[in-house]
mmCIF file of C-alpha atoms in Angstrom:
data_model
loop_
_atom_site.group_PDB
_atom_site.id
_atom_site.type_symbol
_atom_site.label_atom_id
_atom_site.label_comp_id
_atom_site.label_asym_id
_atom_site.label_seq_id
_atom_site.Cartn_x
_atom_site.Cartn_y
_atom_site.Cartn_z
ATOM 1 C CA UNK A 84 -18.594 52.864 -12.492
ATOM 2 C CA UNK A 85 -16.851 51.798 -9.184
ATOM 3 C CA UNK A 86 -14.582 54.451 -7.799
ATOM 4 C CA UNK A 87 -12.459 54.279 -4.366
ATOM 5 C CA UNK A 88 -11.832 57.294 -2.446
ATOM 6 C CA UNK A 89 -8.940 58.558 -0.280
ATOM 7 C CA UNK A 90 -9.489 61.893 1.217
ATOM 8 C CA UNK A 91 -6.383 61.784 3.499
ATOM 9 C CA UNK A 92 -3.593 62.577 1.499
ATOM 10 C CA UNK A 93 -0.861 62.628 4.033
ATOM 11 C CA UNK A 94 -0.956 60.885 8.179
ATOM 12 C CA UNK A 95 1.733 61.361 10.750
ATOM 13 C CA UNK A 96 1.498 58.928 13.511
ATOM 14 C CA UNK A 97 3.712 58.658 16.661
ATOM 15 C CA UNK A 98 5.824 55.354 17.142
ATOM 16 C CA UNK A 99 3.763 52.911 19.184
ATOM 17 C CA UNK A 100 0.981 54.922 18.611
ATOM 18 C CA UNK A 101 -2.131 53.803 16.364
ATOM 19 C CA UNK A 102 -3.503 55.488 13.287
ATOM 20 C CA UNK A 103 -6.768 54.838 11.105
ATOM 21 C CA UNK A 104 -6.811 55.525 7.264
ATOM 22 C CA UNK A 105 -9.939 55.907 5.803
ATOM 23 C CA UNK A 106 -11.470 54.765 2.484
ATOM 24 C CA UNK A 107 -14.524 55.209 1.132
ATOM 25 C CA UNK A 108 -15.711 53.167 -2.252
ATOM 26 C CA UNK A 109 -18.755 53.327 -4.594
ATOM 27 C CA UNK A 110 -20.404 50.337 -6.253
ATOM 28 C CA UNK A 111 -24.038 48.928 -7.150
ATOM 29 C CA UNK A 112 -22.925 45.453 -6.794
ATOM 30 C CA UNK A 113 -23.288 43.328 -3.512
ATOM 31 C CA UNK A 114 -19.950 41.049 -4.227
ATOM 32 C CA UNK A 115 -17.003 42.178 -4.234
ATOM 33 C CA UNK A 116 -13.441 42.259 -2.419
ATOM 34 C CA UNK A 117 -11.539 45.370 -0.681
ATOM 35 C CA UNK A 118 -7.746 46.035 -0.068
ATOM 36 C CA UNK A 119 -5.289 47.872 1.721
ATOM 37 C CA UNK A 120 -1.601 48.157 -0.048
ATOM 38 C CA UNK A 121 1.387 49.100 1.101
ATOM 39 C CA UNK A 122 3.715 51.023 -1.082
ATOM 40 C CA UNK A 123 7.217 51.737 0.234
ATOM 41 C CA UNK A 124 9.879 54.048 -1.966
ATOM 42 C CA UNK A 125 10.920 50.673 -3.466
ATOM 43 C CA UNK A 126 7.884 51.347 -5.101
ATOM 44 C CA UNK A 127 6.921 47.469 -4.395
ATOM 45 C CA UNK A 128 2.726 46.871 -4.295
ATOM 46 C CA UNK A 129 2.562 44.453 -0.465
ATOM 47 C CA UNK A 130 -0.649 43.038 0.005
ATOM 48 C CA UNK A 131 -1.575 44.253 3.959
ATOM 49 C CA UNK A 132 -5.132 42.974 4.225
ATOM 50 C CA UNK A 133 -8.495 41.485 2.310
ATOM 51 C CA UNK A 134 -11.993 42.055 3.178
ATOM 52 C CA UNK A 135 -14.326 39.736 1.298
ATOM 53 C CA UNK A 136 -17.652 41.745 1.077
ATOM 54 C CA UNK A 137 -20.096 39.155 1.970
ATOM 55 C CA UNK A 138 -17.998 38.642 5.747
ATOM 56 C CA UNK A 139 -19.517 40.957 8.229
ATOM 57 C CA UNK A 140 -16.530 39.947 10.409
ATOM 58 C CA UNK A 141 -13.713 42.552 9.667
ATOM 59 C CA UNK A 142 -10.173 40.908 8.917
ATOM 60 C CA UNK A 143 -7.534 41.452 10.740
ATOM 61 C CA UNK A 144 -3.540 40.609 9.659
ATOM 62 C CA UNK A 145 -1.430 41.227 13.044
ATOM 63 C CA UNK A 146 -0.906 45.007 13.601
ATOM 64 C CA UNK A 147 -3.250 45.513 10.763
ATOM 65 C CA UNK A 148 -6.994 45.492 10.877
ATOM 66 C CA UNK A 149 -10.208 47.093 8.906
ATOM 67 C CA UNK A 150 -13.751 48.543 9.688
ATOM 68 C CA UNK A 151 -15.579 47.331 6.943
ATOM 69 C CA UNK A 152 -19.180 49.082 6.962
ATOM 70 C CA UNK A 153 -20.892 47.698 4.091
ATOM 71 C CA UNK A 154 -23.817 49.943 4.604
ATOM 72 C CA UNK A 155 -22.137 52.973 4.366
ATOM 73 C CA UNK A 156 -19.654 51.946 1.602
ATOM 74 C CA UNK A 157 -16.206 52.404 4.171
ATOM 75 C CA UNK A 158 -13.341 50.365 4.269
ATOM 76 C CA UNK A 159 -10.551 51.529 6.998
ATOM 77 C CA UNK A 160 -7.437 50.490 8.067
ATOM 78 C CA UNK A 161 -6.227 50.206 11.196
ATOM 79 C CA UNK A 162 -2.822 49.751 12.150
ATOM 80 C CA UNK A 163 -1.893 49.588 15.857
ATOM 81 C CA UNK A 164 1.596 50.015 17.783
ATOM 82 C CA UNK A 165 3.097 51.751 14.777
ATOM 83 C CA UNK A 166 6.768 50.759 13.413
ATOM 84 C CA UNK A 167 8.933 52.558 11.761
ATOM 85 C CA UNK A 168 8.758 50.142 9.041
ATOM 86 C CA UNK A 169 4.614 50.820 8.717
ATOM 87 C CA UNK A 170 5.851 54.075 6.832
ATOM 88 C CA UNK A 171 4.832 53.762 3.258
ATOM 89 C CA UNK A 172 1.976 55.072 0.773
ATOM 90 C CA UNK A 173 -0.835 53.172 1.640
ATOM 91 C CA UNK A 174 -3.837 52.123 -1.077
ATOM 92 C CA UNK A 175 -7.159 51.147 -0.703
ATOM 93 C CA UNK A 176 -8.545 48.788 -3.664
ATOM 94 C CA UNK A 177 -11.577 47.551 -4.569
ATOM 95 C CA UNK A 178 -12.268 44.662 -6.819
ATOM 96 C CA UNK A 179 -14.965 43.543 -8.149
ATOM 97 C CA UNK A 180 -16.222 39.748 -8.213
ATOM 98 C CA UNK A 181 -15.202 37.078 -10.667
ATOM 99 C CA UNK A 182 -12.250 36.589 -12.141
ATOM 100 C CA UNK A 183 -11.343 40.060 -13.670
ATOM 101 C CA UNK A 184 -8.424 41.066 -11.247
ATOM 102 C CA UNK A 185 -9.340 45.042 -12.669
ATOM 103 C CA UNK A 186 -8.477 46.506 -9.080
ATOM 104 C CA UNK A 187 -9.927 49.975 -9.015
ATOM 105 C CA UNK A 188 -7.523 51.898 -6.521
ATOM 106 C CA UNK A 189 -7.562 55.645 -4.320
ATOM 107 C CA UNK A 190 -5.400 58.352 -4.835
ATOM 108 C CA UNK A 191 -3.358 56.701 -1.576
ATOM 109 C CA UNK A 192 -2.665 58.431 1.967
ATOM 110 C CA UNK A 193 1.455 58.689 2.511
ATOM 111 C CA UNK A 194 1.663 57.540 6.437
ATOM 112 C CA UNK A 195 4.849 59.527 8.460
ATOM 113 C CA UNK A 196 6.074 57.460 11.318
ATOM 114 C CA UNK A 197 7.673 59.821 14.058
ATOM 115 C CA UNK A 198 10.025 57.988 16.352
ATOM 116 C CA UNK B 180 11.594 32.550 -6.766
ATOM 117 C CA UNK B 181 10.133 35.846 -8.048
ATOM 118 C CA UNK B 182 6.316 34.937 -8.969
ATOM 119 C CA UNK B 183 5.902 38.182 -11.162
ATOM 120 C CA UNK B 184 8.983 39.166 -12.366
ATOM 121 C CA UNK B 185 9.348 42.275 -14.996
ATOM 122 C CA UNK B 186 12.274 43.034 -16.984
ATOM 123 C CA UNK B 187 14.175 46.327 -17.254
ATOM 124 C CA UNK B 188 13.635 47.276 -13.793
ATOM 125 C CA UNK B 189 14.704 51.007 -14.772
ATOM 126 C CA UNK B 190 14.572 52.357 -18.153
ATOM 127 C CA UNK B 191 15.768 55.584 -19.258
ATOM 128 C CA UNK B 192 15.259 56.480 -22.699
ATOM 129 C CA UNK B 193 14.918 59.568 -25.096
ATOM 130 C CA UNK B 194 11.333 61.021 -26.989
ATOM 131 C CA UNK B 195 10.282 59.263 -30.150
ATOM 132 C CA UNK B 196 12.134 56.430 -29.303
ATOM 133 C CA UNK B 197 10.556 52.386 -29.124
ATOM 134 C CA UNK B 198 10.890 50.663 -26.108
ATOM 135 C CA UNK B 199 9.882 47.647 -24.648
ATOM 136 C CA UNK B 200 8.727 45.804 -20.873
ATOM 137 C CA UNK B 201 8.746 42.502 -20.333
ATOM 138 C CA UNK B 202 6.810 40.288 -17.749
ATOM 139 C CA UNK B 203 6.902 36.432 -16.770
ATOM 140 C CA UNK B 204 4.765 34.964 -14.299
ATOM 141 C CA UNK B 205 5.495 31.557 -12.567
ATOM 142 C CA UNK B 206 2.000 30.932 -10.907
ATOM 143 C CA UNK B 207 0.018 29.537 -13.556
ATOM 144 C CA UNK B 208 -2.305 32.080 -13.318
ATOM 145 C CA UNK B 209 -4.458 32.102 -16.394
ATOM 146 C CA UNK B 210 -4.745 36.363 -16.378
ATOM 147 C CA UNK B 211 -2.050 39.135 -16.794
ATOM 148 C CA UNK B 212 -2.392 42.881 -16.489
ATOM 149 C CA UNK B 213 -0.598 46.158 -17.021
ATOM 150 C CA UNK B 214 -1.273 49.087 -14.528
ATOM 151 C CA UNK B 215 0.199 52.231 -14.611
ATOM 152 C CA UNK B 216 1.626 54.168 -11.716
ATOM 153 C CA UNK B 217 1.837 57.740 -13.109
ATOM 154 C CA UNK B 218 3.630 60.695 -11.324
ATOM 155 C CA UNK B 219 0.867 61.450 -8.950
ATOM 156 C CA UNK B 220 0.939 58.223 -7.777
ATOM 157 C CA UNK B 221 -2.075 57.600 -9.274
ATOM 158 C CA UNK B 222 -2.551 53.815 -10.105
ATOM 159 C CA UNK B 223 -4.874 52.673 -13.016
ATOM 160 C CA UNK B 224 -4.775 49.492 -14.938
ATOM 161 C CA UNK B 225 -4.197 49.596 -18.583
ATOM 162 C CA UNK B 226 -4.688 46.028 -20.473
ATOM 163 C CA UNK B 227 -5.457 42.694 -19.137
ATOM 164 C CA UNK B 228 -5.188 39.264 -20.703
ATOM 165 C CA UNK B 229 -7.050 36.039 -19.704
ATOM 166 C CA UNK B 230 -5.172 33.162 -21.547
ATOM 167 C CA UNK B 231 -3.852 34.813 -24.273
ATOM 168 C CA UNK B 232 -6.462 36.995 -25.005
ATOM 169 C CA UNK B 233 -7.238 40.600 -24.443
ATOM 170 C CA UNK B 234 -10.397 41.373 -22.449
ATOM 171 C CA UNK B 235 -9.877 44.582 -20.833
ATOM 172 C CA UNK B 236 -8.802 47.523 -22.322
ATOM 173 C CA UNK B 237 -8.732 51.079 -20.880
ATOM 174 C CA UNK B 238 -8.645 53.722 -23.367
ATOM 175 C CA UNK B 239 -5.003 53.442 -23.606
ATOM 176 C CA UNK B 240 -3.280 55.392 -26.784
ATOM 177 C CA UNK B 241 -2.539 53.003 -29.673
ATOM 178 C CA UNK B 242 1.432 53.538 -29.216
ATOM 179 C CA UNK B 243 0.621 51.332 -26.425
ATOM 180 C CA UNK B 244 0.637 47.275 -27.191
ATOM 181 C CA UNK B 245 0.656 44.586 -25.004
ATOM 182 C CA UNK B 246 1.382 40.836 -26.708
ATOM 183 C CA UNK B 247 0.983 37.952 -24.878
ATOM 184 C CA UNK B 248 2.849 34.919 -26.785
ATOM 185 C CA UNK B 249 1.606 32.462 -24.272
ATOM 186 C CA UNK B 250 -0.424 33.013 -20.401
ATOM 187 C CA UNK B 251 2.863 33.078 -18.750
ATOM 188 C CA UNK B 252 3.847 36.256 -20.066
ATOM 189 C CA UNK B 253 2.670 39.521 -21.206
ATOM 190 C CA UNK B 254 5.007 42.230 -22.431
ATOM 191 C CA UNK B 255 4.405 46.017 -22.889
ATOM 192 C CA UNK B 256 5.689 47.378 -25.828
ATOM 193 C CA UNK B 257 5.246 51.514 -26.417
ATOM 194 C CA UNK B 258 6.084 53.496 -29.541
ATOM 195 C CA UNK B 259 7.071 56.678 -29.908
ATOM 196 C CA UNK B 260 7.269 57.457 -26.555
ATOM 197 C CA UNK B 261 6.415 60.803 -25.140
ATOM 198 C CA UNK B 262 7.250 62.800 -22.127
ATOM 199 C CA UNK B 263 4.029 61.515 -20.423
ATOM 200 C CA UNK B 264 4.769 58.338 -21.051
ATOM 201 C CA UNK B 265 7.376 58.220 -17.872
ATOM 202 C CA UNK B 266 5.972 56.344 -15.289
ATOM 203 C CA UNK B 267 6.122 53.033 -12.899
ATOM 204 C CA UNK B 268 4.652 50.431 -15.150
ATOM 205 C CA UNK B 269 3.573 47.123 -12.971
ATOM 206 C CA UNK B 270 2.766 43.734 -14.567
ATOM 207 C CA UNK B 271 0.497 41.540 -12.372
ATOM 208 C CA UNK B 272 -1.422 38.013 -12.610
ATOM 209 C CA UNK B 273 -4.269 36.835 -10.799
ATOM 210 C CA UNK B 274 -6.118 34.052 -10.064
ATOM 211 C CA UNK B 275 -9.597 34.960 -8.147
ATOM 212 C CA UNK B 276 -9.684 37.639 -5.502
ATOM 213 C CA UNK B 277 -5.437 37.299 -5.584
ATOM 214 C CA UNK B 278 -4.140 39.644 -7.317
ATOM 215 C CA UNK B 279 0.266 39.487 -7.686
ATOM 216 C CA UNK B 280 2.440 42.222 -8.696
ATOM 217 C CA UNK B 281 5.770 42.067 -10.098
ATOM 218 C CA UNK B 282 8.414 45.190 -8.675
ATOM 219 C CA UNK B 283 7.634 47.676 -11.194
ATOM 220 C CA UNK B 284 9.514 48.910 -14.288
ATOM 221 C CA UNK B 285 10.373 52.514 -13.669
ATOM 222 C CA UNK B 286 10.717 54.306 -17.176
ATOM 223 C CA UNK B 287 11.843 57.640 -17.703
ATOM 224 C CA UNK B 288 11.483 59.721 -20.940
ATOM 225 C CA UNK B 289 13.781 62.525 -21.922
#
């Protein structure tokens, strides 16, 4: 069974600053898609950024981008020149390929923004 | 226009009692879920439906049943409802790697 993994619970990061939240993911299949969420206290699920597994480039949305290592099964986000706004629980996803939509989510990393 | 919209938004409502979720979608999306958010945070799906039909679901308890009367919508309906049962319920659709979520339904036993 897929599982994602999380292991920062809680990031502070200074205003301007940048900060990298890491994700780690198991799997035996070789197609497949990764996520980052963000999660403010509205409790609303924003899309940030898709990886496509079979793209060695890493995606990048603005701000926002990942270091997708394939090899070692790590998906981390990115997120430079922190806003205010950028502080929100943040979850990494993984999905598997076809048509399924069963997103398989960590236990999410709550990012602090200090101004 | 809300693509995944769920309806109550916040529910508060006592132990033993029946309660219901409901959830349109207005992307013609062929598959709807149900994930649950529970107090951790933790987020797990529950049920999805491709067209009508049911093709995932994840050990949820039997008080638990979603109906889909046609692939626009899929509503949550939960008896007896238990303490544990409080949670952020999220309907989504999908179509491919996209996967939409509606703004929750925040529900709140007593």
């Amino acid at each position: 069974a897929q599982t994602v993994t999380q292991s920062q619970p809680e990031m502070s990061v200074q205003e301007a600053e940048t900060v990298t939240l890491s994700c780690t993911y198991d799997t035996s299949e070789s197609d497949y898609y990764l996520f980052w969420y963000k999660q403010p206290p509205s409790r609303q699920m924003i899309l940030v950024i898709r990886q496509e597994a079979y793209k060695q480039q890493n995606a990048t949305e603005n701000r926002f981008s990942v270091n997708f290592q394939k090899a070692a099964k790590s998906f981390s986000l990115k997120i430079s020149d922190s806003q205010l706004g950028d502080a929100a629980m943040y979850f990494c996803a993984y999905l598997p390929f076809g048509n399924t939509g069963k997103l398989i989510f960590g236990q999410g990393t709550t990012l602090q923004v200090k101004p | 226009d809300t693509a995944v919209s769920q309806t109550p938004k916040y529910l508060v409502t006592q132990m033993g009692n029946d309660k219901s979720i409901k959830c349109e979608q207005n992307l013609g999306h062929d598959t709807m879920y149900w994930y649950k958010q529970d107090s951790k945070k933790f987020l797990k799906i529950m049920f999805s439906y491709n067209n009508k039909e049911l093709i995932i679901n994840e050990t949820v308890p039997n008080r638990f049943s979603p109906k889909s009367p046609d692939k626009a919508h899929l509503n949550l309906h939960i008896n007896s409802l238990e303490l544990g049962d409080s949670a952020v319920y999220f309907c989504a659709s999908s179509q491919r790697d996209r996967v939409y979520f509606g703004e929750g339904s925040w529900l709140t036993v007593v």
